[in-house]
Short mmCIF file of C-alpha atoms and ligand atoms in Angstrom, two decimals:
data_model
loop_
_atom_site.label_atom_id
_atom_site.label_comp_id
_atom_site.label_asym_id
_atom_site.label_seq_id
_atom_site.Cartn_x
_atom_site.Cartn_y
_atom_site.Cartn_z
CA LYS A 3 0.17 0.27 0.23
CA LEU A 4 1.21 3.17 -0.77
CA GLN A 5 1.77 5.50 2.13
CA ALA A 6 3.65 8.67 0.89
CA VAL A 7 4.79 11.11 -1.95
CA LEU A 8 7.70 12.54 -2.04
CA PHE A 9 7.82 14.97 -4.14
CA ASP A 10 11.23 17.11 -5.09
CA LEU A 11 9.81 20.73 -6.44
CA ASP A 12 13.06 22.81 -8.36
CA GLY A 13 12.53 20.93 -11.90
CA VAL A 14 9.39 18.37 -11.07
CA ILE A 15 6.73 20.69 -9.78
CA THR A 16 8.22 24.18 -11.74
CA ASP A 17 10.98 24.87 -14.17
CA THR A 18 13.21 26.42 -11.36
CA ALA A 19 15.64 24.14 -12.01
CA GLU A 20 15.96 26.50 -15.47
CA TYR A 21 16.74 29.39 -13.22
CA HIS A 22 19.16 27.86 -11.20
CA TYR A 23 21.26 27.08 -13.90
CA LEU A 24 21.17 30.65 -15.26
CA ALA A 25 22.21 32.36 -12.38
CA TRP A 26 24.40 29.83 -11.94
CA LYS A 27 26.27 30.61 -15.16
CA GLN A 28 26.29 34.07 -14.89
CA MET A 29 27.54 33.45 -11.37
CA ALA A 30 30.39 31.51 -13.11
CA GLU A 31 31.15 33.92 -15.78
CA GLN A 32 31.57 36.77 -13.80
CA ILE A 33 34.70 34.98 -12.27
CA GLY A 34 35.43 33.36 -15.53
CA ILE A 35 34.59 29.98 -14.85
CA GLU A 36 32.58 28.54 -18.14
CA ILE A 37 29.80 26.39 -17.43
CA ASP A 38 27.20 24.35 -20.22
CA ARG A 39 23.86 22.14 -19.15
CA ALA A 40 26.28 19.05 -18.90
CA PHE A 41 28.15 19.56 -16.01
CA ASN A 42 24.82 21.54 -14.61
CA GLU A 43 23.56 18.06 -14.10
CA GLN A 44 25.70 17.51 -11.21
CA LEU A 45 24.38 20.43 -9.25
CA LYS A 46 21.27 19.45 -9.56
CA GLY A 47 19.75 18.62 -6.12
CA ILE A 48 22.93 19.76 -4.94
CA SER A 49 22.65 22.85 -1.57
CA ARG A 50 23.71 25.90 -2.92
CA MET A 51 27.49 26.02 -1.47
CA GLU A 52 27.75 22.69 -2.54
CA SER A 53 27.28 23.78 -6.00
CA LEU A 54 29.64 26.61 -5.75
CA GLU A 55 32.15 24.45 -4.44
CA ARG A 56 31.98 22.23 -7.67
CA ILE A 57 31.91 25.09 -9.63
CA LEU A 58 35.14 26.25 -8.13
CA VAL A 59 36.40 23.13 -7.82
CA HIS A 60 35.19 23.06 -12.41
CA GLY A 61 37.27 26.05 -13.27
CA ARG A 62 40.04 24.97 -11.09
CA LYS A 63 39.62 27.75 -9.18
CA ASP A 64 38.72 25.79 -6.07
CA GLY A 65 41.88 27.60 -3.82
CA GLN A 66 41.29 30.90 -4.89
CA TYR A 67 38.39 32.50 -2.49
CA SER A 68 38.14 32.28 1.43
CA MET A 69 34.18 31.35 3.00
CA GLU A 70 33.86 34.97 3.37
CA GLN A 71 34.11 35.35 -0.60
CA ARG A 72 32.31 31.91 -1.19
CA ARG A 73 29.35 33.38 1.42
CA GLN A 74 29.24 35.87 -0.75
CA LEU A 75 29.00 34.80 -4.56
CA ALA A 76 26.70 32.13 -2.79
CA ALA A 77 24.59 35.26 -1.92
CA ASP A 78 25.03 37.05 -5.13
CA LYS A 79 23.49 33.86 -7.14
CA ASN A 80 20.25 33.48 -4.43
CA LYS A 81 19.81 37.55 -5.08
CA HIS A 82 20.21 36.94 -8.85
CA TYR A 83 17.80 33.35 -8.66
CA VAL A 84 15.87 35.09 -6.40
CA SER A 85 15.18 37.82 -8.48
CA LEU A 86 14.10 35.95 -11.38
CA LEU A 87 11.52 34.25 -9.21
CA ALA A 88 9.46 37.37 -9.01
CA GLY A 89 6.63 36.42 -12.09
CA LEU A 90 6.62 33.13 -10.36
CA ALA A 91 2.89 32.26 -10.40
CA PRO A 92 0.11 29.61 -9.92
CA GLU A 93 -0.12 28.97 -14.24
CA HIS A 94 3.71 27.94 -13.82
CA VAL A 95 2.81 24.48 -11.88
CA TYR A 96 3.99 21.60 -14.49
CA PRO A 97 1.42 19.62 -15.99
CA GLY A 98 -0.12 16.99 -14.12
CA ILE A 99 1.02 18.21 -10.71
CA VAL A 100 -2.00 19.79 -9.43
CA GLU A 101 -4.01 16.85 -10.65
CA LEU A 102 -1.94 13.95 -9.04
CA LEU A 103 -1.99 16.51 -5.85
CA GLY A 104 -5.57 16.20 -5.89
CA GLN A 105 -5.74 12.61 -6.23
CA LEU A 106 -3.19 11.91 -3.60
CA ALA A 107 -5.48 14.14 -1.32
CA GLU A 108 -8.28 12.49 -1.97
CA HIS A 109 -6.95 9.06 -1.13
CA HIS A 110 -5.63 10.27 1.87
CA VAL A 111 -2.13 9.99 0.75
CA PRO A 112 0.29 12.41 1.94
CA ALA A 113 2.10 14.36 -0.09
CA VAL A 114 5.94 15.59 0.92
CA LEU A 115 7.96 18.37 -0.10
CA THR A 116 11.26 16.50 0.24
CA SER A 117 13.85 20.12 -1.63
CA ALA A 118 16.75 21.21 -0.69
CA SER A 119 15.89 24.62 -1.63
CA LYS A 120 15.69 26.90 1.42
CA ASN A 121 13.58 29.23 -1.35
CA ALA A 122 11.34 26.02 -1.38
CA PRO A 123 8.34 27.67 1.03
CA GLN A 124 8.58 30.54 -0.69
CA ILE A 125 7.89 28.54 -4.55
CA LEU A 126 4.91 26.78 -3.12
CA GLU A 127 3.43 30.19 -1.66
CA SER A 128 4.08 32.16 -4.95
CA LEU A 129 2.10 28.56 -6.65
CA GLY A 130 -0.53 28.62 -5.09
CA LEU A 131 0.58 24.90 -3.61
CA ALA A 132 1.17 26.32 -0.60
CA ASP A 133 -1.57 24.05 1.39
CA ARG A 134 -1.43 21.70 -0.56
CA PHE A 135 1.18 19.61 0.96
CA TYR A 136 1.41 17.96 4.79
CA ALA A 137 4.94 18.54 5.37
CA ILE A 138 7.62 20.50 3.98
CA VAL A 139 10.98 18.70 4.78
CA ASP A 140 13.49 21.77 6.18
CA PRO A 141 16.84 20.68 4.32
CA ASP A 142 18.86 22.91 6.90
CA GLY A 143 21.68 20.99 9.18
CA ILE A 144 20.63 17.51 7.44
CA PRO A 145 23.02 15.66 4.91
CA GLY A 146 22.16 16.74 1.14
CA LYS A 147 21.23 14.61 -1.67
CA PRO A 148 22.43 11.67 -2.88
CA ALA A 149 22.21 11.23 1.13
CA PRO A 150 19.03 9.45 1.82
CA ASP A 151 18.79 11.63 4.64
CA ILE A 152 16.22 13.92 2.95
CA PHE A 153 13.58 11.80 1.89
CA LEU A 154 13.62 9.33 5.35
CA LYS A 155 12.70 12.82 6.53
CA GLY A 156 10.01 12.73 5.23
CA ALA A 157 8.89 9.25 4.99
CA GLU A 158 9.22 10.52 9.14
CA LEU A 159 7.13 13.58 9.12
CA ALA A 160 4.21 11.11 7.11
CA GLY A 161 3.77 8.57 9.19
CA ALA A 162 5.06 6.12 6.44
CA ASP A 163 7.29 2.92 6.39
CA PRO A 164 10.49 4.13 3.29
CA ARG A 165 9.36 0.93 1.79
CA TYR A 166 5.72 2.15 0.93
CA CYS A 167 7.46 5.70 -0.65
CA ILE A 168 7.47 6.76 -3.70
CA GLY A 169 10.38 9.32 -4.72
CA ILE A 170 9.74 11.70 -7.71
CA GLU A 171 13.04 13.32 -9.31
CA ASP A 172 14.83 15.16 -12.40
CA ALA A 173 18.62 15.42 -10.42
CA GLN A 174 20.08 12.35 -10.83
CA ALA A 175 21.66 12.84 -7.06
CA GLY A 176 18.14 13.31 -6.16
CA ILE A 177 17.68 9.59 -7.52
CA GLU A 178 20.70 7.93 -5.78
CA ALA A 179 19.42 9.15 -2.49
CA ILE A 180 15.76 7.54 -2.96
CA LYS A 181 16.71 4.72 -3.93
CA ALA A 182 19.45 5.14 -0.88
CA ALA A 183 16.40 5.26 1.52
CA ARG A 184 15.20 2.08 -0.45
CA MET A 185 12.53 3.54 -2.49
CA PHE A 186 10.47 3.71 -5.52
CA ALA A 187 12.29 6.09 -7.73
CA VAL A 188 10.17 8.29 -10.45
CA GLY A 189 12.86 10.12 -12.57
CA ILE A 190 11.67 13.29 -14.60
CA GLY A 191 13.41 13.78 -17.11
CA LYS A 192 16.31 11.68 -19.67
CA PRO A 193 15.99 7.93 -19.37
CA GLU A 194 19.56 8.03 -19.85
CA LEU A 195 20.39 10.27 -17.10
CA LEU A 196 18.41 8.94 -14.17
CA GLY A 197 18.37 5.37 -15.64
CA ALA A 198 21.93 4.83 -15.12
CA SER A 199 21.15 6.67 -11.42
CA GLY A 200 18.91 3.65 -10.29
CA ALA A 201 15.30 5.46 -11.18
CA ASP A 202 12.77 3.18 -11.49
CA ILE A 203 10.85 4.49 -14.07
CA VAL A 204 11.44 7.76 -15.87
CA TYR A 205 8.68 10.20 -17.25
CA ASP A 206 10.06 12.26 -19.83
CA SER A 207 7.28 14.53 -18.56
CA THR A 208 4.76 14.99 -15.71
CA VAL A 209 1.99 14.98 -18.04
CA LYS A 210 2.32 11.71 -17.63
CA LEU A 211 2.12 10.93 -13.62
CA SER A 212 -0.65 10.00 -11.81
CA LEU A 213 -1.42 8.00 -8.95
CA THR A 214 -2.98 5.62 -11.20
CA SER A 215 0.55 5.62 -13.66
CA LEU A 216 2.76 5.67 -10.46
CA LEU A 217 0.36 2.48 -9.08
CA GLN A 218 0.92 0.55 -11.92
CA ALA A 219 4.45 1.54 -11.90
CA VAL A 220 5.12 -0.32 -8.62
CA LYS A 221 3.06 -3.33 -9.51
CA GLN A 222 5.33 -4.24 -12.20
CA ASP A 223 8.41 -3.82 -10.28
C1 BG6 B 4 17.91 22.00 -5.52
C2 BG6 B 4 18.07 22.32 -7.02
O1 BG6 B 4 16.33 22.14 -5.48
O2 BG6 B 4 18.16 23.27 -4.45
C3 BG6 B 4 19.48 22.90 -6.64
O3 BG6 B 4 18.05 21.25 -7.79
C4 BG6 B 4 19.94 24.41 -5.67
O4 BG6 B 4 20.20 23.72 -8.03
C5 BG6 B 4 19.79 23.88 -3.89
O5 BG6 B 4 21.08 24.44 -5.47
C6 BG6 B 4 19.44 24.69 -2.41
O6 BG6 B 4 18.50 25.86 -3.10
P1 BG6 B 4 18.29 26.92 -2.62
O7 BG6 B 4 17.87 27.87 -3.50
O8 BG6 B 4 18.61 27.18 -1.18
O9 BG6 B 4 20.22 27.70 -3.14
MG1 MG B 5 15.05 19.32 -8.76
#
């Protein structure tokens, strides 16, 4: 029996993964580092400071910035990112998400948000989805994806057994985290990327998400 569905936010509920990419790309360029979409796959699901570390290592400038400067770079990126969120509205929720949340509510299956983003509560508010989630995991102070902790915490908040939970993710690190938590992993994106990370099923679009399609996928597993 399905006990909870755990949702990533950026790239699963709305297109904010793209905004993260644009903001990191601009910040990186300012310090002379080039990043592309292929590299960006490694940043998806990863915390703000860890993402910055990876960009610095990628540009071989890891030794060049003090902790204080790193905090400033991360703050600059976030400021730009938050400015990109300004126009975010309910119409920007990916197709199928509101319907799925409705189906889960109807069947008393808690929906839990398991995002690494500190901006998540604000984004849910802008999208008009704040009251559609049973719980939002606070990523502060728990090990980030690909560690399973954020998903395990989500299951715990919902009073669910991880073996009867489904996690939905667009990030390779996120799929790894779901599998490390021993849950059923649904990928949103490219099968060749997410399948390699262990996704149990991959959809190219959220349109294909529904309670029926999820239950079907779990049954066939
Ligand atoms: C994740 C994104 O959801 O949140 C990452 O996939 C992002 O790209 C991370 O770095 C942290 O987000 P924020 O909003 O706290 O900087
Ligand atoms: Mg994501």
